[in-house]
Coordinates of C-alpha atoms and ligand atoms in Angstrom, one line a residue:
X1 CA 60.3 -6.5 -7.4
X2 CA 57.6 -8.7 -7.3
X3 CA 53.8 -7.7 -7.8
X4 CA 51.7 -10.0 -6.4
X5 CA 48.7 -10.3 -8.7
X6 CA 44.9 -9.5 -6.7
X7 CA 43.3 -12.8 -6.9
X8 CA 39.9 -11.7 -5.9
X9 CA 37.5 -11.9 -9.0
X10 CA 35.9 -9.2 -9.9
X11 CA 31.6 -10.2 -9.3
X12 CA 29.9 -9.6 -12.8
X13 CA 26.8 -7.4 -12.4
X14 CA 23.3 -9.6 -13.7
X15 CA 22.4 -9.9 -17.2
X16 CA 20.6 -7.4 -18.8
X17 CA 19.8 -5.2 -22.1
X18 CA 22.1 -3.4 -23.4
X19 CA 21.2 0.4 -23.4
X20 CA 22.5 3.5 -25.2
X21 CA 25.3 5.8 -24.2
X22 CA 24.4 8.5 -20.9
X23 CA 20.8 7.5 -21.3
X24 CA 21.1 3.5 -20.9
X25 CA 17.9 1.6 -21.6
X26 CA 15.7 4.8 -20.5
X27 CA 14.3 5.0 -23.7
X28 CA 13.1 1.5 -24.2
X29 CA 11.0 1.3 -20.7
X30 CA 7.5 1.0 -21.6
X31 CA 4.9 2.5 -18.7
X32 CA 3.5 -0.6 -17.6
X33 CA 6.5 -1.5 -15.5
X34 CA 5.4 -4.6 -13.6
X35 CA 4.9 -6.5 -17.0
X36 CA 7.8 -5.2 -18.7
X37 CA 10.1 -5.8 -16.1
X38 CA 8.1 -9.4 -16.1
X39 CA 9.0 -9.8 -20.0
X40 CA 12.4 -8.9 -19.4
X41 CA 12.7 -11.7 -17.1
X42 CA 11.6 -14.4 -19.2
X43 CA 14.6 -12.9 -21.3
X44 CA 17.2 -12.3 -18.9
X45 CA 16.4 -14.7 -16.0
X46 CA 14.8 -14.0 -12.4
X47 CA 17.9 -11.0 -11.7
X48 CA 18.8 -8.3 -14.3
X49 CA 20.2 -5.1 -14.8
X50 CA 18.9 -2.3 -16.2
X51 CA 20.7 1.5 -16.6
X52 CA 18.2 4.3 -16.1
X53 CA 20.1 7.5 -16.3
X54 CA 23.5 7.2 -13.8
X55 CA 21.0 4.7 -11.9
X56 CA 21.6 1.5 -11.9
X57 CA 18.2 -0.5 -11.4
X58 CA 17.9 -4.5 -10.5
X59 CA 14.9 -6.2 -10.4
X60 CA 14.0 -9.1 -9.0
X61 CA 11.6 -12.1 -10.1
X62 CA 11.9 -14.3 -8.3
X63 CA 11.0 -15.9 -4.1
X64 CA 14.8 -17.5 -4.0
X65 CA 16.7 -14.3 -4.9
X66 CA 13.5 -12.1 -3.1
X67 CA 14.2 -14.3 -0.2
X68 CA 17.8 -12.9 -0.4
X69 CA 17.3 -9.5 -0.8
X70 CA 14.5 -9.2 2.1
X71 CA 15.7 -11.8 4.5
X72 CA 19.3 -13.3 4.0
X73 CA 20.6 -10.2 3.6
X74 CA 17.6 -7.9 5.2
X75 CA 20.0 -5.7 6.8
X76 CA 21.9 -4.2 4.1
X77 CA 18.9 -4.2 1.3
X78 CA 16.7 -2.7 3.8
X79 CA 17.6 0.9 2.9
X80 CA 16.2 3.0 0.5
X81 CA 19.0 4.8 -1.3
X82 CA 18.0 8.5 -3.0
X83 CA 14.7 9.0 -2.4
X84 CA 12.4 10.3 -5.2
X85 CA 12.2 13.9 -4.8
X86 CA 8.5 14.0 -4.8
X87 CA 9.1 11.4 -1.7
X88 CA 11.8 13.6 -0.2
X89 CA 9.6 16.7 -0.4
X90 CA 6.3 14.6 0.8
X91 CA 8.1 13.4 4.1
X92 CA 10.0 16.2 5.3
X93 CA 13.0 15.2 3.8
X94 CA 12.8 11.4 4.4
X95 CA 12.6 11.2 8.1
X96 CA 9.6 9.3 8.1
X97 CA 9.1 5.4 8.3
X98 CA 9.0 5.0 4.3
X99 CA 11.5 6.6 3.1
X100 CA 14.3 7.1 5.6
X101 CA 16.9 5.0 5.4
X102 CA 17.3 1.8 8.4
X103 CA 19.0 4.3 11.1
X104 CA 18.6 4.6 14.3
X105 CA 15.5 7.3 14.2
X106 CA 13.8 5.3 12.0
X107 CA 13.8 2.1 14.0
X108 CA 12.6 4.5 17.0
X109 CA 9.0 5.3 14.7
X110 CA 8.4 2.5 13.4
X111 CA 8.9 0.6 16.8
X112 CA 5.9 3.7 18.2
X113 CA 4.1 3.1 15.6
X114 CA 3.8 -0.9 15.5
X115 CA 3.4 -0.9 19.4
X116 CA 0.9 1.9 20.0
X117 CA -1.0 2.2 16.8
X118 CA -0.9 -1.2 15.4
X119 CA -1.4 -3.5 18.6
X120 CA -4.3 -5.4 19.1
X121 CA -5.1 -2.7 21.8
X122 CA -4.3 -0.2 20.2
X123 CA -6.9 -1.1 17.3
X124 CA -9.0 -1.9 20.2
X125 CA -9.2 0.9 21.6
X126 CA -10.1 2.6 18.6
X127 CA -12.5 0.3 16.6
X128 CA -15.1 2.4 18.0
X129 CA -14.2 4.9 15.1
X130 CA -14.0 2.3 12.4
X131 CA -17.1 1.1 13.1
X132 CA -18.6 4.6 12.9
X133 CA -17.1 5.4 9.4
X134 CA -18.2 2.1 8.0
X135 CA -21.8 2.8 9.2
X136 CA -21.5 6.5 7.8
X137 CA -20.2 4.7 4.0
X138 CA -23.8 2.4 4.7
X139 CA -25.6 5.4 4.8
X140 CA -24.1 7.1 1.9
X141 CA -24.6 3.4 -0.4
X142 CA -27.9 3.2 1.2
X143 CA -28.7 7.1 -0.3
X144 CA -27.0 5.8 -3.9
X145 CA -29.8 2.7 -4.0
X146 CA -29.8 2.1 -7.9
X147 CA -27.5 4.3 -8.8
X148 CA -23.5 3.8 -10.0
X149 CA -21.0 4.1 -7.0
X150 CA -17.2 4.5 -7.5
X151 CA -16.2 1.8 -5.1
X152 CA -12.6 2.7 -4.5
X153 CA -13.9 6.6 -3.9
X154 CA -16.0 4.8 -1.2
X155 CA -13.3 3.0 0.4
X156 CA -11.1 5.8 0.0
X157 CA -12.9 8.5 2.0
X158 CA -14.1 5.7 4.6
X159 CA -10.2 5.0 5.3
X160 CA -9.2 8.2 5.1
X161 CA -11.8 9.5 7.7
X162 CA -11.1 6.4 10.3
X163 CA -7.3 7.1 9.6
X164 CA -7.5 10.7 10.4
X165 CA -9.5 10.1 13.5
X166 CA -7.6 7.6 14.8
X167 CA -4.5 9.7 14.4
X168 CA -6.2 13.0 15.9
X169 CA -9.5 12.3 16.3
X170 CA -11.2 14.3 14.1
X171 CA -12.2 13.6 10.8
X172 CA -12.4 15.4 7.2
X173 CA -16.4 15.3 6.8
X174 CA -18.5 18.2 6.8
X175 CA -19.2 20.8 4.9
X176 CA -18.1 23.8 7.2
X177 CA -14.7 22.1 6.9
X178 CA -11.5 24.0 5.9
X179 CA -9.6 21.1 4.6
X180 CA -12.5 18.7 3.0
X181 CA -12.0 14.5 2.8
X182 CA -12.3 15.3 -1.0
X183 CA -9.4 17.9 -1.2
X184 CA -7.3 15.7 0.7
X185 CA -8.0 12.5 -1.5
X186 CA -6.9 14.8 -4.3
X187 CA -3.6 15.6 -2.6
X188 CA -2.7 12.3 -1.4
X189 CA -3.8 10.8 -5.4
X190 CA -1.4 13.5 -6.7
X191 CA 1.5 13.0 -4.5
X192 CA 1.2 9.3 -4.8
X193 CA 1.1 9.4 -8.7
X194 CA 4.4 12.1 -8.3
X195 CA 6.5 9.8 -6.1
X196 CA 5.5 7.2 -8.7
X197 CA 6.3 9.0 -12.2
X198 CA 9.3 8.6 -13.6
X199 CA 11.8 12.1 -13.0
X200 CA 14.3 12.9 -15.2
X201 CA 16.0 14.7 -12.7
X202 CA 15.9 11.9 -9.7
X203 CA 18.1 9.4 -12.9
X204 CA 20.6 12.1 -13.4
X205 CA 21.6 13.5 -10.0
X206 CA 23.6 16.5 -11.8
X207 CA 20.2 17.8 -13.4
X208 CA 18.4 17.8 -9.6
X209 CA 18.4 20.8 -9.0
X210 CA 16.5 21.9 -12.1
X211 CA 13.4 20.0 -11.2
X212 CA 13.6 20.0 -15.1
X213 CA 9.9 18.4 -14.9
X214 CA 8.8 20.2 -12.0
X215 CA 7.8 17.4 -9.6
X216 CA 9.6 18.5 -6.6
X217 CA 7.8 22.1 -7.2
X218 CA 4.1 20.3 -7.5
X219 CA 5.1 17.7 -4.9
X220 CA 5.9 21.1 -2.6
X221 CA 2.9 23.0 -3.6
X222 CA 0.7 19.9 -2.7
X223 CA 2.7 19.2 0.9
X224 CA 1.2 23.2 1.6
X225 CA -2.1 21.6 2.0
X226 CA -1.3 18.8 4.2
X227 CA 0.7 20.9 6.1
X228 CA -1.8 23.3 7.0
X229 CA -4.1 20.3 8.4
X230 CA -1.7 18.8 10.4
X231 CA -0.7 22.1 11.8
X232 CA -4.2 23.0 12.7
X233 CA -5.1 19.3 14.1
X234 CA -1.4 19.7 16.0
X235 CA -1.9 23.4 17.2
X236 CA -5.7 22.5 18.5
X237 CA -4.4 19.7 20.2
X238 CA -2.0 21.0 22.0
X239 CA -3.9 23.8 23.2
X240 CA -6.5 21.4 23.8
X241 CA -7.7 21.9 28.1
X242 CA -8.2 17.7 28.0
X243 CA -4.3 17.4 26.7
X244 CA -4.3 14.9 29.4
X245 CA -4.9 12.7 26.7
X246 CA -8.6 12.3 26.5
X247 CA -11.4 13.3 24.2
X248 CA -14.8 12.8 25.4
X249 CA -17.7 12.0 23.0
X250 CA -21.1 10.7 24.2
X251 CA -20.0 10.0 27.6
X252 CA -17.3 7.9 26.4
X253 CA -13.5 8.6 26.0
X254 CA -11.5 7.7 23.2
X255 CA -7.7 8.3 23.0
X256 CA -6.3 9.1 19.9
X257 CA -2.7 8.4 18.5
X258 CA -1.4 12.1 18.3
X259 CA -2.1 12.3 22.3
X260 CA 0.2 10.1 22.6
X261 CA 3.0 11.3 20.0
X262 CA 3.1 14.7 21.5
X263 CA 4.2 13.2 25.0
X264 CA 7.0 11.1 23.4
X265 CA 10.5 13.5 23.6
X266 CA 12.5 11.4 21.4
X267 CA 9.8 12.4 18.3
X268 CA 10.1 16.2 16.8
X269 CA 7.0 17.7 15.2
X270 CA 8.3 16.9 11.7
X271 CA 8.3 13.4 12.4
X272 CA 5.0 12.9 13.5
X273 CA 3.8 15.0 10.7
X274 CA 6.0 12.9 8.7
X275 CA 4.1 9.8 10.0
X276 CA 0.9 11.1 9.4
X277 CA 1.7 11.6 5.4
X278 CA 2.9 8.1 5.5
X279 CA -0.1 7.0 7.7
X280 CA -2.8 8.2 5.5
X281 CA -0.6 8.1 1.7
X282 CA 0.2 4.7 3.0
X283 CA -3.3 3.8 3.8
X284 CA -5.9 4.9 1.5
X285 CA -5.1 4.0 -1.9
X286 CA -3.8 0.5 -1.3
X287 CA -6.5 -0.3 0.9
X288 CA -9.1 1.6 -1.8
X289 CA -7.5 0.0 -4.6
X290 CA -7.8 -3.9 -2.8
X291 CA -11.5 -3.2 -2.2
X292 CA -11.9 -2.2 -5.6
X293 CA -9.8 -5.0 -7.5
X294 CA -11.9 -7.7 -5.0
X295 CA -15.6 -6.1 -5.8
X296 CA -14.4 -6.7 -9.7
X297 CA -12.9 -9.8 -9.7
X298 CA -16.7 -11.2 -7.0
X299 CA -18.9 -9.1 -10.3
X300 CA -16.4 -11.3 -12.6
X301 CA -17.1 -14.6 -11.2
X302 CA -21.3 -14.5 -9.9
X303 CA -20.8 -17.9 -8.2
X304 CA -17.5 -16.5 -6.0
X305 CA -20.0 -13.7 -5.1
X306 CA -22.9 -16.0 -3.9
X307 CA -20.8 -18.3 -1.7
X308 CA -19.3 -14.9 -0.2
X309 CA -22.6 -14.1 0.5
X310 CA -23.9 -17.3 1.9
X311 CA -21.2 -17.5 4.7
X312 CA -22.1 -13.7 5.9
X313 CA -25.9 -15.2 6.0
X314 CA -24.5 -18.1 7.9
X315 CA -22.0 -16.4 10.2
X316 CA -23.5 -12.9 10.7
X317 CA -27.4 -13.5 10.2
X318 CA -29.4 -11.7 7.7
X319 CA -30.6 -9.2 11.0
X320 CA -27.5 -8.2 11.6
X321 CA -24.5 -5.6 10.1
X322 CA -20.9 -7.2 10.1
X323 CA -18.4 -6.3 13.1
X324 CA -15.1 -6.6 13.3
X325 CA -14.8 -9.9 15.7
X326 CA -17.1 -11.4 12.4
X327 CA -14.4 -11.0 9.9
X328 CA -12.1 -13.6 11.6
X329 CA -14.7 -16.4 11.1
X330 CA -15.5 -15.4 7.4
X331 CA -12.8 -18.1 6.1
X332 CA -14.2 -17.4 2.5
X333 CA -14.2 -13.9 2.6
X334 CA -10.5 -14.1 4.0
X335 CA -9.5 -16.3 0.7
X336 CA -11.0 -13.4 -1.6
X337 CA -8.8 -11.1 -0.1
X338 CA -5.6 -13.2 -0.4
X339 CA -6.5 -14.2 -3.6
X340 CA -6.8 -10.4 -4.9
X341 CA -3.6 -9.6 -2.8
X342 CA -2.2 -12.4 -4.7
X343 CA -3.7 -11.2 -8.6
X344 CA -3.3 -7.3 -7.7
X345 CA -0.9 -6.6 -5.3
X346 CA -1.3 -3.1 -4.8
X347 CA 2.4 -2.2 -4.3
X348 CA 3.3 -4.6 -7.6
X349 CA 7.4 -3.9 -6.8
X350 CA 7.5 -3.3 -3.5
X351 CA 9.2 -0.3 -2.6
X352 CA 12.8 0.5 -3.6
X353 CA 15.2 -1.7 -2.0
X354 CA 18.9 -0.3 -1.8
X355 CA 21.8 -1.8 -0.7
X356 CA 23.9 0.3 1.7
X357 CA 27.1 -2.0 0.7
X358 CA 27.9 -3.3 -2.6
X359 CA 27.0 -7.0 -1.8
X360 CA 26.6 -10.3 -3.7
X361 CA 23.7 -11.9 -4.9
X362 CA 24.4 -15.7 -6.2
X363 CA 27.9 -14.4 -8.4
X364 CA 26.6 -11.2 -9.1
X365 CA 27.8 -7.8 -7.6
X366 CA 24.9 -5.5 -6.7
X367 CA 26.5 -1.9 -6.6
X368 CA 26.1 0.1 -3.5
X369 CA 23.0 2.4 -4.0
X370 CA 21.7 0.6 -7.1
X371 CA 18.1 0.6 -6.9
X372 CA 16.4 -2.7 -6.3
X373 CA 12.9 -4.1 -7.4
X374 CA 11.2 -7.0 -6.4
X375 CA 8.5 -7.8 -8.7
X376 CA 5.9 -9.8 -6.3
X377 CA 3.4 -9.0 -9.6
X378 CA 5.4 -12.0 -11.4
X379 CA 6.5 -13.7 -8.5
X380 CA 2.6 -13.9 -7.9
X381 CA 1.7 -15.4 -11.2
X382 CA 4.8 -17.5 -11.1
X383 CA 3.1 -21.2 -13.1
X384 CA 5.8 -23.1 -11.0
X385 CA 4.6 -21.7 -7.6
X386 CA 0.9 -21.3 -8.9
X387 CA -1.4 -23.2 -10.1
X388 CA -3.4 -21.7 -12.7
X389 CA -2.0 -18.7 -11.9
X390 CA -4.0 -16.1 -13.9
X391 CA -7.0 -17.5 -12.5
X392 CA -9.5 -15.5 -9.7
X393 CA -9.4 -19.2 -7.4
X394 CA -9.8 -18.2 -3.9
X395 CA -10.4 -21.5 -2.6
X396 CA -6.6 -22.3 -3.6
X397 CA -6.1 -20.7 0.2
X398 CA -9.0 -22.7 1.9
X399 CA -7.0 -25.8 0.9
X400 CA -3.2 -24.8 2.0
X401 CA -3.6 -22.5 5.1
X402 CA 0.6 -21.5 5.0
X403 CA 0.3 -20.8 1.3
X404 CA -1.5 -17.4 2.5
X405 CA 0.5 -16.3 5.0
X406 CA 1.4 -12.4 3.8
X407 CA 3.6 -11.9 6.6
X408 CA 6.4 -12.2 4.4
X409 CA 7.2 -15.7 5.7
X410 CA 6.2 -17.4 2.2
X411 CA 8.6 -16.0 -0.6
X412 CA 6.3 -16.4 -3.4
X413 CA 3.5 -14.6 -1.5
X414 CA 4.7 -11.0 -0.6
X415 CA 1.6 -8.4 -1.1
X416 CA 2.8 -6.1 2.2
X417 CA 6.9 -7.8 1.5
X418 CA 9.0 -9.4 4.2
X419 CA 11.7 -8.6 6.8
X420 CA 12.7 -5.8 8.6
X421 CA 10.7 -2.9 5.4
X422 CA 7.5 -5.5 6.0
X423 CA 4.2 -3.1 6.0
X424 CA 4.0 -1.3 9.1
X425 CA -0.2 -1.2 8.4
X426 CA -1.1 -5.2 8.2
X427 CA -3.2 -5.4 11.3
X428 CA -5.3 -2.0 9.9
X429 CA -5.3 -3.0 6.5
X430 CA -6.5 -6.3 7.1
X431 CA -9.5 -5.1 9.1
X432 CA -10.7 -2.5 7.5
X433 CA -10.4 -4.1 4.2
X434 CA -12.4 -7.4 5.8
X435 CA -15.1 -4.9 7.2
X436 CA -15.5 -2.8 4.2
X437 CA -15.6 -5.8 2.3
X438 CA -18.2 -8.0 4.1
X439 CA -20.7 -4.9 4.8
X440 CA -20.7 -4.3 1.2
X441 CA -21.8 -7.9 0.2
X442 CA -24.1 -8.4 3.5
X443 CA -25.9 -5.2 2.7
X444 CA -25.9 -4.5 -1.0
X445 CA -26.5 -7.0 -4.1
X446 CA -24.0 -5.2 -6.9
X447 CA -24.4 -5.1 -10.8
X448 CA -22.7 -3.2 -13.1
X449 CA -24.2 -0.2 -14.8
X450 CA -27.1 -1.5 -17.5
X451 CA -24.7 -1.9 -21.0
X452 CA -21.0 -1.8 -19.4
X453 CA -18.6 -4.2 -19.6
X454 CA -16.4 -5.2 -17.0
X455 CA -12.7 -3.9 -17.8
X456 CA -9.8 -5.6 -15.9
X457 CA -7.0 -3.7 -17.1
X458 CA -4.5 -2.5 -14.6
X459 CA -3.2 0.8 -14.6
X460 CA 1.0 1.0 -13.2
X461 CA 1.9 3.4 -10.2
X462 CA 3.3 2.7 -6.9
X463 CA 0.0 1.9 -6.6
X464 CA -1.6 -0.7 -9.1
X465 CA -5.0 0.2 -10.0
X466 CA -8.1 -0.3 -12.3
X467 CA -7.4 1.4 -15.7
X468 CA -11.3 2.6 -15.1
X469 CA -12.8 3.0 -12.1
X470 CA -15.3 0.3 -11.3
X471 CA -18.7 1.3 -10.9
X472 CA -21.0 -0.7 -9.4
X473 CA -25.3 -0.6 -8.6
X474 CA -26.3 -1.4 -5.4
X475 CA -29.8 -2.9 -4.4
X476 CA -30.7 -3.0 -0.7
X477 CA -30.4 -7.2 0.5
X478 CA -31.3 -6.8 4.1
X479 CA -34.4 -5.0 5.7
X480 CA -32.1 -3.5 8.2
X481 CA -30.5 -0.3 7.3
Ligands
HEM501 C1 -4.0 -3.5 1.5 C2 -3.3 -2.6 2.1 C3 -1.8 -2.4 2.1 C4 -0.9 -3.1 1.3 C5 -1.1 -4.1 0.2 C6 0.4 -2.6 1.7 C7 1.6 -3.0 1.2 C8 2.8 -2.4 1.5 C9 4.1 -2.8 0.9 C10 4.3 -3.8 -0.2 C11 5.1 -2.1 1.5 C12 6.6 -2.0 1.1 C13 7.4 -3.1 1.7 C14 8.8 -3.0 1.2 O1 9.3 -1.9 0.7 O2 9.4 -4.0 1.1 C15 4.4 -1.2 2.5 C16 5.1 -0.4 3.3 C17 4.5 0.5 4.2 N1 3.2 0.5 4.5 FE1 1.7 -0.7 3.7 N2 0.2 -1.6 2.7 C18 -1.1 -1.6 3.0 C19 -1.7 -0.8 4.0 C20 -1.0 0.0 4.8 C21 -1.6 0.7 5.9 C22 -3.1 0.6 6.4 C23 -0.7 1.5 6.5 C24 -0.7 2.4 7.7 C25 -1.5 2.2 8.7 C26 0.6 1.3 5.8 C27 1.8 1.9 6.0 C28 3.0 1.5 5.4 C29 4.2 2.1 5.7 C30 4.5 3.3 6.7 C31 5.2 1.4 5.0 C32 6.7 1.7 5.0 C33 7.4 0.6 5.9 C34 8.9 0.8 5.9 O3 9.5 1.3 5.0 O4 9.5 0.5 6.9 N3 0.3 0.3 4.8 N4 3.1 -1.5 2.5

């Protein structure tokens, strides 16, 4: 007999440490991810391996294997795997755009999302409401006139109150509320900071159902909440007499994005709620922590500040506030924000990649349902893509126009990724954080509080953040108020 020997080579799986029995490298990872995973690359190379629990984890460092993952083989990486089980808890059991894997169903919402939410007439129609909450957050700075404000609280409650209404057209502000902006900002901060903590029980599938730290049981107890508000801005709706689909308000009618849901067959109530969690989870802290990570970087660097200031003099006028149409002129302004997208990307590894195949990544095998990072943190401070790259240089993007393109088209550049999981939220992000932005610095001069020190230390979650919250003076600049 004669056996015919398999001439197929086995793929070697990327370098990496090597970790201890059962546990792997588990307990070596230090909390700051995005810069240890960024150490272990200068060790082990742009791809390595690491064993968390029965998880295998790869991260990637750099735009030639991130251009792999997210475009040469989009298709396969463009799945999610396991979900945490805060996540799985927080979306209804993954059938939202986040977390679900690339299926059928989740091609359908994120196609009704991107066409009726995130069109330019769909923001269109509802700028109206942004306009409104960023007038309601110059009142409240305009009431805080020499006293410390939390900027990213600021930015926070503005988004979350334009998201809301643009999603059912009410928002969280007032007193005589049930479910308070504030209650909610807690919620969404705790699930966030859930999905993101590391769970014993999500690295070693056969301890799951133990919730041996209780995260799934918090992550439930917090979805209550959020539940209840959707059900009541659901339930009103529907029994709304104008379910044709309008709301009037001052003799004008607005539409909002649950009028339109409810109509759609194809989407079950547990989807659009799912939506919703990813709408405003998705929305508030990265936007809140950009705003944030800008105003610190502008009370860094006095002269970035000024010229900021002097194009909103030259463009806007010192008699009027900032609009939307403005922000598309501020060419300045627009480098700030790519430059702080580029220094603080809020989502520093994306989120998890899986492959739904074992496939093969220059040599290397990457095993079916491995977790996969890509580390735009590093890939954004890359010295061979960037010059200077630790340095706050926004004119870097005045001078190179494609260099800032954070559609996912420039490898090194990915702050919302790339490909088929790119950020369903750029057209809203990118205007509210422009308006937010501009109004501040048009209306306020800032200073920090009398004695305190600027801290730029970044805090590692899902979301990157400040270590501290920055707080920031405001004195009134314009005579209009
Ligand atoms: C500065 C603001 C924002 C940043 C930096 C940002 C960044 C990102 C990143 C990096 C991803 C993951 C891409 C991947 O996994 O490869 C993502 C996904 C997502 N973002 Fe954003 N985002 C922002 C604002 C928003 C807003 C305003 C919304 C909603 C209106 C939103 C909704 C989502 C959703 C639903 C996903 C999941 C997409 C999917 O898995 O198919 N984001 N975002």
């Amino acid at each position: 007999m004669v056996v015919k020997k398999s001439t197929r080579r086995i793929q070697p799986l990327p370098p990496g440490p090597r970790g201890l029995p059962f546990v792997g490298n588990l307990p070596f990872i230090e909390p700051d991810l995005h810069s240890y995973f960024a150490k272990l690359s200068q060790i082990y190379g742009p791809i390595f391996k690491l064993q968390l629990g029965r998880k295998v984890c790869i991260v990637i460092s750099s735009a030639p294997f991130a251009k792999q993952v997210l475009k040469g083989h989009d298709a396969i990486f463009s799945n999610r795997g396991d979900p945490p089980a805060a996540a799985f808890q927080a979306t209804y059991g993954a059938i939202d755009i986040a977390f679900s894997p690339n299926c059928p169903e989740w091609r359908t919402l994120r196609k009704v999302f991107v066409r009726e939410m995130m069109s330019n007439s769909g923001l269109d129609a509802c700028y109206a409401i942004r306009q409104e909450e960023v007038k309601e957050m110059l009142k409240e700075v305009y009431g805080k006139i020499g006293s410390p404000v939390n900027i990213g609280e600021l930015m926070f409650l503005t988004t979350l109150n334009a998201t809301t209404r643009m999603l059912w057209g009410t928002s969280l502000r007032g007193k005589d509320r049930d479910i308070g902006d504030v209650q909610i900002r807690h919620v969404v901060r705790e699930i966030i900071d859930l999905i993101g903590a590391p769970n014993i029980s999500d690295l070693f599938p056969v301890l799951a159902r133990f919730d041996v730290q209780g995260v799934e049981s918090k992550a439930k107890k917090h979805m209550l909440l959020f539940d209840k508000l959707f059900e009541s801005s659901i339930g009103s709706r529907m029994k709304d007499e104008l379910a044709s689909g309008e709301e009037k308000k001052d003799g004008k009618v607005s539409k909002n994005f649950l009028q339109f849901l409810l109509k759609q067959s194809s989407l079950s109530i547990h989807q659009i709620k799912a939506l919703f969690v990813d709408v405003i989870s998705g929305s508030t802290d990265t936007s809140s922590t950009t705003v944030e990570w800008a105003m610190a970087e502008l009370l860094q660097h006095p002269e970035i500040m000024r010229k900021a200031c002097k194009e909103l003099e030259q463009v806007v006028g010192n008699d009027n506030i900032v609009e939307e149409v403005h922000t598309v002129k501020l060419h300045y302004l627009n480098a700030i924000l790519k430059e702080t997208l580029r220094l603080h990307p809020p989502l520093p590894l994306l989120l998890q990649h899986s492959p739904s195949t074992t496939c093969n990544l220059s040599g290397y095998s990457i095993p079916k349902g491995s977790i996969v990072y890509v580390n735009v943190w590093a890939i954004h401070r890359n010295p061979e893509a960037w010059k200077n790259p630790l340095e706050f240089q926004p004119d870097r993007f005045l001078k190179d126009g494609e260099l800032g393109d954070f559609r996912g088209n420039n490898f090194n550049y990915l702050p919302f990724g790339s490909g088929r999981r790119v950020c369903v939220g750029i057209p809203l992000a990118e205007k509210m954080v422009l308006h937010v932005l501009a109004n501040l610095l048009h209306h306020f001069k800032w200073n920090l509080p009398e004695g305190m020190k600027l801290d730029l230390s970044e805090k590692f979650g899902i979301v990157l953040k400040k270590s501290e919250p920055l707080m920031a003076i405001p004195t009134a600049r314009l005579s209009i108020s």
